[in-house]
XYZ file of C-alpha atoms in Angstrom:
383
model
C 7.970 -49.866 -4.952
C 10.860 -49.494 -7.349
C 10.723 -45.702 -7.279
C 13.861 -43.579 -7.328
C 14.518 -40.094 -5.994
C 16.450 -37.456 -7.927
C 17.663 -34.604 -5.701
C 19.066 -31.304 -6.968
C 19.938 -27.910 -5.472
C 17.833 -25.040 -6.813
C 20.662 -22.489 -6.388
C 24.423 -22.347 -6.544
C 26.547 -20.919 -3.715
C 26.077 -17.401 -5.100
C 22.275 -17.714 -5.073
C 21.891 -18.070 -8.844
C 18.975 -20.169 -10.061
C 20.100 -23.474 -11.557
C 16.833 -24.377 -13.273
C 18.438 -24.382 -16.718
C 20.603 -27.265 -15.474
C 18.545 -29.318 -13.027
C 15.278 -29.447 -14.983
C 16.855 -30.929 -18.161
C 18.932 -33.206 -15.913
C 15.826 -34.532 -14.169
C 14.031 -35.026 -17.482
C 17.030 -36.867 -18.947
C 17.088 -39.160 -15.906
C 13.472 -40.228 -16.348
C 11.604 -38.059 -13.830
C 7.825 -38.608 -13.830
C 7.049 -36.186 -10.991
C 9.033 -33.044 -10.178
C 8.777 -31.176 -6.867
C 9.787 -27.540 -6.322
C 10.134 -26.361 -2.721
C 11.169 -22.743 -3.134
C 9.593 -19.478 -4.147
C 10.345 -15.920 -5.241
C 8.169 -12.814 -5.123
C 10.311 -9.795 -6.099
C 11.564 -9.143 -9.632
C 8.970 -11.634 -10.811
C 5.990 -10.944 -13.093
C 3.889 -13.442 -11.106
C 1.830 -14.194 -14.217
C 3.346 -17.471 -15.419
C 5.570 -15.896 -18.064
C 9.049 -16.275 -16.516
C 11.657 -18.581 -18.039
C 11.388 -20.940 -15.072
C 7.600 -21.128 -15.249
C 7.784 -21.746 -18.982
C 10.293 -24.562 -18.369
C 7.821 -26.164 -15.959
C 5.061 -25.918 -18.553
C 7.334 -27.426 -21.213
C 8.097 -30.358 -18.898
C 4.359 -30.820 -18.350
C 3.921 -31.078 -22.105
C 6.422 -33.947 -22.012
C 4.164 -35.794 -19.560
C 6.003 -34.910 -16.335
C 3.818 -33.754 -13.434
C 5.007 -30.495 -11.836
C 4.251 -30.054 -8.105
C 5.079 -26.675 -6.578
C 4.747 -25.236 -3.075
C 2.546 -22.134 -2.978
C 5.004 -20.253 -0.748
C 4.785 -18.898 2.800
C 4.058 -15.248 2.000
C 0.575 -14.901 3.528
C 0.572 -13.124 6.874
C 4.105 -11.826 6.340
C 3.252 -8.194 5.442
C 5.308 -8.460 2.245
C 2.437 -7.707 -0.160
C 0.475 -4.479 -0.556
C -2.544 -4.082 -2.827
C -3.843 -0.762 -4.117
C -6.677 -0.078 -6.557
C -6.053 3.407 -7.910
C -8.957 5.587 -9.126
C -8.528 7.143 -12.555
C -6.015 10.003 -12.708
C -5.409 9.685 -8.982
C -2.761 8.407 -6.577
C -2.412 6.363 -3.417
C 0.301 5.552 -0.870
C 1.658 2.407 0.721
C 4.059 2.634 3.670
C 6.739 0.123 4.601
C 8.775 -0.061 7.799
C 12.524 -0.565 8.076
C 13.295 -1.800 11.620
C 15.985 -0.047 13.679
C 19.365 -1.748 14.076
C 18.167 -4.452 11.754
C 21.244 -4.548 9.521
C 19.038 -3.887 6.487
C 21.550 -2.952 3.785
C 19.110 -2.996 0.878
C 15.399 -3.096 0.119
C 13.933 -4.465 -3.099
C 10.387 -3.828 -4.335
C 8.371 -4.787 -7.392
C 5.232 -2.895 -8.411
C 2.970 -4.871 -10.764
C -0.071 -3.974 -12.810
C -1.889 -5.404 -15.799
C -1.665 -2.764 -18.482
C 0.656 -0.434 -20.385
C 3.953 0.637 -18.900
C 3.004 4.322 -18.829
C -0.095 3.582 -16.713
C 1.597 4.447 -13.399
C 4.213 6.780 -11.950
C 6.239 5.703 -8.909
C 7.566 8.034 -6.204
C 9.545 7.124 -3.080
C 9.941 9.191 0.113
C 12.443 8.399 2.898
C 11.817 8.796 6.654
C 14.118 11.856 6.467
C 11.709 13.659 4.144
C 13.538 13.411 0.849
C 11.557 12.159 -2.133
C 12.202 11.206 -5.733
C 10.060 10.334 -8.745
C 11.670 7.239 -10.200
C 12.282 7.095 -13.957
C 12.317 3.308 -14.389
C 15.019 3.591 -17.045
C 17.698 1.342 -15.518
C 19.420 4.315 -13.856
C 20.520 5.249 -10.338
C 19.524 8.312 -8.333
C 20.455 9.488 -4.834
C 18.230 10.805 -2.054
C 19.062 11.297 1.652
C 22.239 9.262 1.284
C 20.530 6.282 -0.375
C 21.266 5.028 -3.869
C 18.047 4.050 -5.667
C 17.806 2.091 -8.902
C 14.613 1.616 -10.920
C 13.648 -0.304 -14.011
C 10.336 -0.739 -15.844
C 9.532 -3.619 -18.193
C 6.528 -5.582 -19.463
C 5.950 -9.321 -19.703
C 4.715 -11.140 -22.819
C 1.377 -11.477 -20.989
C 0.869 -7.751 -20.508
C 2.045 -7.376 -16.905
C 4.032 -4.200 -16.269
C 6.670 -4.450 -13.540
C 8.427 -1.505 -11.931
C 11.443 -2.703 -9.929
C 13.007 -0.533 -7.213
C 16.266 -1.246 -5.385
C 17.288 0.903 -2.404
C 20.886 0.621 -1.200
C 22.944 2.341 1.486
C 26.595 2.232 2.504
C 25.938 3.662 6.010
C 25.887 0.529 6.312
C 22.143 0.362 6.997
C 19.030 1.691 5.289
C 17.487 4.520 7.345
C 15.026 2.985 9.793
C 11.460 4.201 10.086
C 8.483 4.455 7.774
C 9.065 4.917 4.052
C 6.334 6.002 1.648
C 5.736 4.546 -1.790
C 3.346 6.662 -3.853
C 1.703 5.375 -7.024
C -0.019 7.720 -9.464
C -2.535 6.349 -11.948
C -2.048 8.066 -15.303
C -5.005 6.347 -16.970
C -8.661 7.286 -17.344
C -9.600 3.898 -15.881
C -9.082 2.357 -12.458
C -5.717 0.614 -12.065
C -5.199 -2.518 -9.946
C -1.641 -2.563 -8.519
C 0.365 -4.995 -6.380
C 3.609 -4.287 -4.537
C 5.940 -7.002 -3.204
C 8.913 -6.319 -0.938
C 12.001 -8.057 0.449
C 15.430 -7.162 1.871
C 18.955 -8.536 2.064
C 17.840 -11.295 4.456
C 15.205 -12.575 2.015
C 13.068 -14.162 4.735
C 9.372 -14.963 4.552
C 8.654 -12.900 7.663
C 10.307 -10.110 9.622
C 12.703 -7.511 8.299
C 11.159 -4.881 6.034
C 7.327 -5.053 6.036
C 4.355 -3.072 4.798
C 2.263 -1.366 7.474
C -0.834 -0.648 5.356
C -2.589 -1.740 2.149
C -2.012 -5.329 3.294
C -3.544 -8.245 1.415
C -2.923 -11.971 1.947
C -4.510 -12.780 -1.393
C -2.235 -12.824 -4.465
C 0.608 -14.261 -2.351
C 1.404 -17.425 -4.304
C 5.055 -17.131 -5.281
C 6.854 -18.083 -8.483
C 7.102 -20.809 -9.806
C 3.796 -21.756 -8.135
C 2.258 -19.300 -10.604
C 3.129 -21.535 -13.598
C 0.117 -22.417 -15.760
C 0.365 -26.199 -15.495
C 1.855 -26.614 -12.017
C -0.033 -28.390 -9.247
C 0.298 -25.608 -6.671
C 0.007 -26.687 -3.035
C -1.068 -24.811 0.086
C -0.652 -25.912 3.714
C -2.969 -26.662 6.611
C -2.365 -27.628 10.254
C -2.685 -31.206 11.443
C -1.014 -31.186 14.864
C -1.724 -27.682 16.120
C 1.969 -27.188 16.863
C 2.922 -23.543 17.614
C -0.077 -21.840 15.983
C -3.205 -22.922 14.176
C -5.933 -25.342 15.181
C -5.719 -28.834 13.670
C -7.540 -28.723 10.355
C -7.210 -24.969 9.828
C -5.381 -23.316 6.970
C -1.810 -22.372 7.887
C -1.557 -18.627 8.427
C 1.486 -18.487 6.162
C 0.022 -20.485 3.269
C 0.160 -18.533 0.010
C -3.246 -17.649 -1.413
C -4.561 -17.016 -4.904
C -5.570 -15.895 -7.327
C -2.683 -15.030 -9.637
C -2.426 -11.293 -10.414
C -4.195 -11.894 -13.744
C -7.048 -13.408 -11.675
C -6.332 -16.981 -12.770
C -7.319 -19.467 -9.969
C -3.814 -20.872 -9.618
C -4.011 -22.685 -6.232
C -4.863 -26.370 -6.734
C -4.990 -28.184 -3.406
C -3.880 -28.086 0.246
C -1.991 -30.708 2.250
C -0.507 -31.138 5.751
C 2.422 -28.807 6.323
C 1.935 -27.338 9.781
C 3.818 -29.109 11.228
C 5.209 -32.362 9.896
C 7.920 -34.596 11.335
C 10.893 -35.213 9.054
C 14.407 -36.588 9.222
C 16.635 -33.966 10.835
C 19.228 -32.376 8.586
C 22.457 -30.878 9.892
C 21.800 -28.021 7.476
C 18.691 -27.021 9.425
C 19.122 -28.457 12.912
C 22.305 -28.007 14.936
C 23.915 -31.273 16.079
C 21.466 -33.362 14.043
C 22.539 -36.986 13.842
C 21.393 -40.192 12.176
C 18.061 -41.357 13.601
C 16.918 -37.912 14.738
C 13.801 -36.141 13.559
C 12.662 -32.521 13.501
C 9.545 -30.440 13.097
C 9.280 -29.315 9.493
C 6.720 -26.741 8.408
C 5.719 -24.586 5.476
C 4.212 -25.211 2.084
C 7.534 -26.941 1.372
C 6.334 -29.559 3.847
C 2.878 -29.744 2.253
C 3.968 -30.138 -1.369
C 5.859 -33.440 -0.842
C 2.581 -35.019 0.325
C 1.120 -34.197 -3.062
C 4.210 -35.304 -4.996
C 4.136 -38.658 -3.208
C 0.413 -38.986 -3.846
C 0.956 -38.298 -7.541
C 3.568 -41.065 -7.597
C 1.006 -43.475 -6.118
C -1.545 -42.430 -8.711
C 0.912 -43.001 -11.542
C 1.886 -46.369 -10.092
C -1.778 -47.389 -10.156
C -2.520 -45.764 -13.530
C 0.708 -45.113 -15.455
C -1.126 -43.733 -18.488
C -2.529 -40.683 -16.671
C -1.481 -37.372 -18.201
C -0.472 -34.406 -16.009
C -3.846 -32.781 -16.717
C -5.678 -35.965 -15.692
C -3.593 -36.214 -12.504
C -4.480 -32.644 -11.601
C -8.161 -33.242 -12.297
C -8.146 -36.451 -10.216
C -6.692 -34.564 -7.242
C -9.291 -31.822 -7.695
C -12.378 -34.035 -7.852
C -11.268 -36.224 -4.921
C -10.231 -33.380 -2.559
C -12.101 -33.128 0.740
C -14.026 -30.124 1.989
C -15.072 -29.475 5.596
C -15.972 -26.672 7.965
C -12.472 -25.219 7.607
C -12.344 -25.134 3.820
C -15.875 -23.888 3.289
C -17.193 -24.034 -0.247
C -14.463 -25.159 -2.648
C -12.740 -24.448 -4.906
C -11.650 -21.113 -3.484
C -8.469 -18.995 -3.554
C -7.374 -20.009 -0.027
C -7.724 -23.797 -0.227
C -7.862 -24.578 -3.916
C -10.003 -27.681 -4.484
C -9.762 -28.582 -0.774
C -7.702 -31.036 1.267
C -5.663 -33.763 -0.374
C -7.314 -37.206 -0.186
C -5.147 -39.753 -1.979
C -7.399 -42.663 -0.984
C -10.316 -41.053 -2.753
C -8.109 -40.096 -5.707
C -7.022 -43.710 -6.185
C -10.641 -44.843 -6.144
C -12.012 -42.002 -8.271
C -13.314 -43.050 -11.691
C -11.129 -41.991 -14.619
C -12.409 -38.785 -16.165
C -11.210 -37.277 -19.442
C -10.184 -33.651 -19.110
C -9.184 -30.901 -21.549
C -5.620 -29.673 -21.582
C -5.550 -26.553 -19.350
C -4.806 -23.089 -20.678
C -0.297 -27.409 -13.387
C 5.610 -42.737 9.795
C 7.832 -42.504 12.453
C 10.133 -45.372 13.524
C 11.324 -45.588 17.114
C 13.526 -44.333 18.666
C 12.620 -40.759 17.853
C 14.331 -37.573 19.027
C 12.522 -34.342 18.167
C 14.484 -31.150 17.796
C 13.099 -27.707 16.893
C 13.582 -26.428 13.367
C 12.767 -23.064 11.833
C 9.528 -23.065 9.781
C 11.045 -20.951 6.965
C 11.956 -23.592 4.446
C 12.264 -21.804 1.126
C 15.254 -20.274 -0.605
C 14.694 -16.851 -2.145
C 15.424 -16.713 -5.842
């Protein structure tokens, strides 16, 4: 009762992130809970050090709870994981579909350690190969222009970005090979994330080996103080038994092994007011299926609002702890906390009745008539 909603676009028409504008705007307008329903996984350090993640943490310090969707990257073949033996190499292959209008491919290779720890080589389906310098320069192989850049985050994560472009107008279809060489005397743990000009959670360019659904929580769900939310099925619509984890739900840990996933909530699939942006011919009074961790996170944001209504003095850390200790476990979650479910399934009733517990600061209905129309489950905007 008496609550107000502040709604802002995360991007402008050119796809630029507007966080430097909408976060201060929300703070200035008295936001107590902020919800982020988008995610990015390429050209991100994925370690909590980005400007956006730091802005979330700064807002937390001001007493504003930050709720973030974990992302829909699990099961999408967009993440490859390779542990390289000392002074040795390994390959990951990705597939560019034929006649897919793929005009560019973007990859980020991440590892915890010095920048010189790895060498990156790329081979096209036509047989041409190039060792990439990572010096913000372009090179050409088999008619493709390839840019690479290597940098390191303040938290010690090295990131090697690769951008493959073609004016044919499509990238050559087939299997491409990405080879990583470990230049260190120790084993090197590496992660590779991929996307293309469509920027979708699934389809398009995908890895065909070295697949791993762990480490698939997207930024800004990787922020230190965020309450990061996964999704589970409640209706069994399309795929997934009621109660089971959604196949797309991003999983932890973070690449620095921090257990970043907090809790899971219904997001597979929910029923929401239909938007003309997502559903053709949507009109007032119509509803649509809405799925994804973007559908799960609002459950948690609303629950946090109820908690703060009941106990306005709760800090963001106390809110997070209350959600953790009251979360449900069952045969689907197994022993919690774990990287797939976080603390378990959201239980706001139990959270409201849970005894207050001091915590240290961490190191984040339908009304008739109803008309259901199908809506695409991909609900995030790529940053």
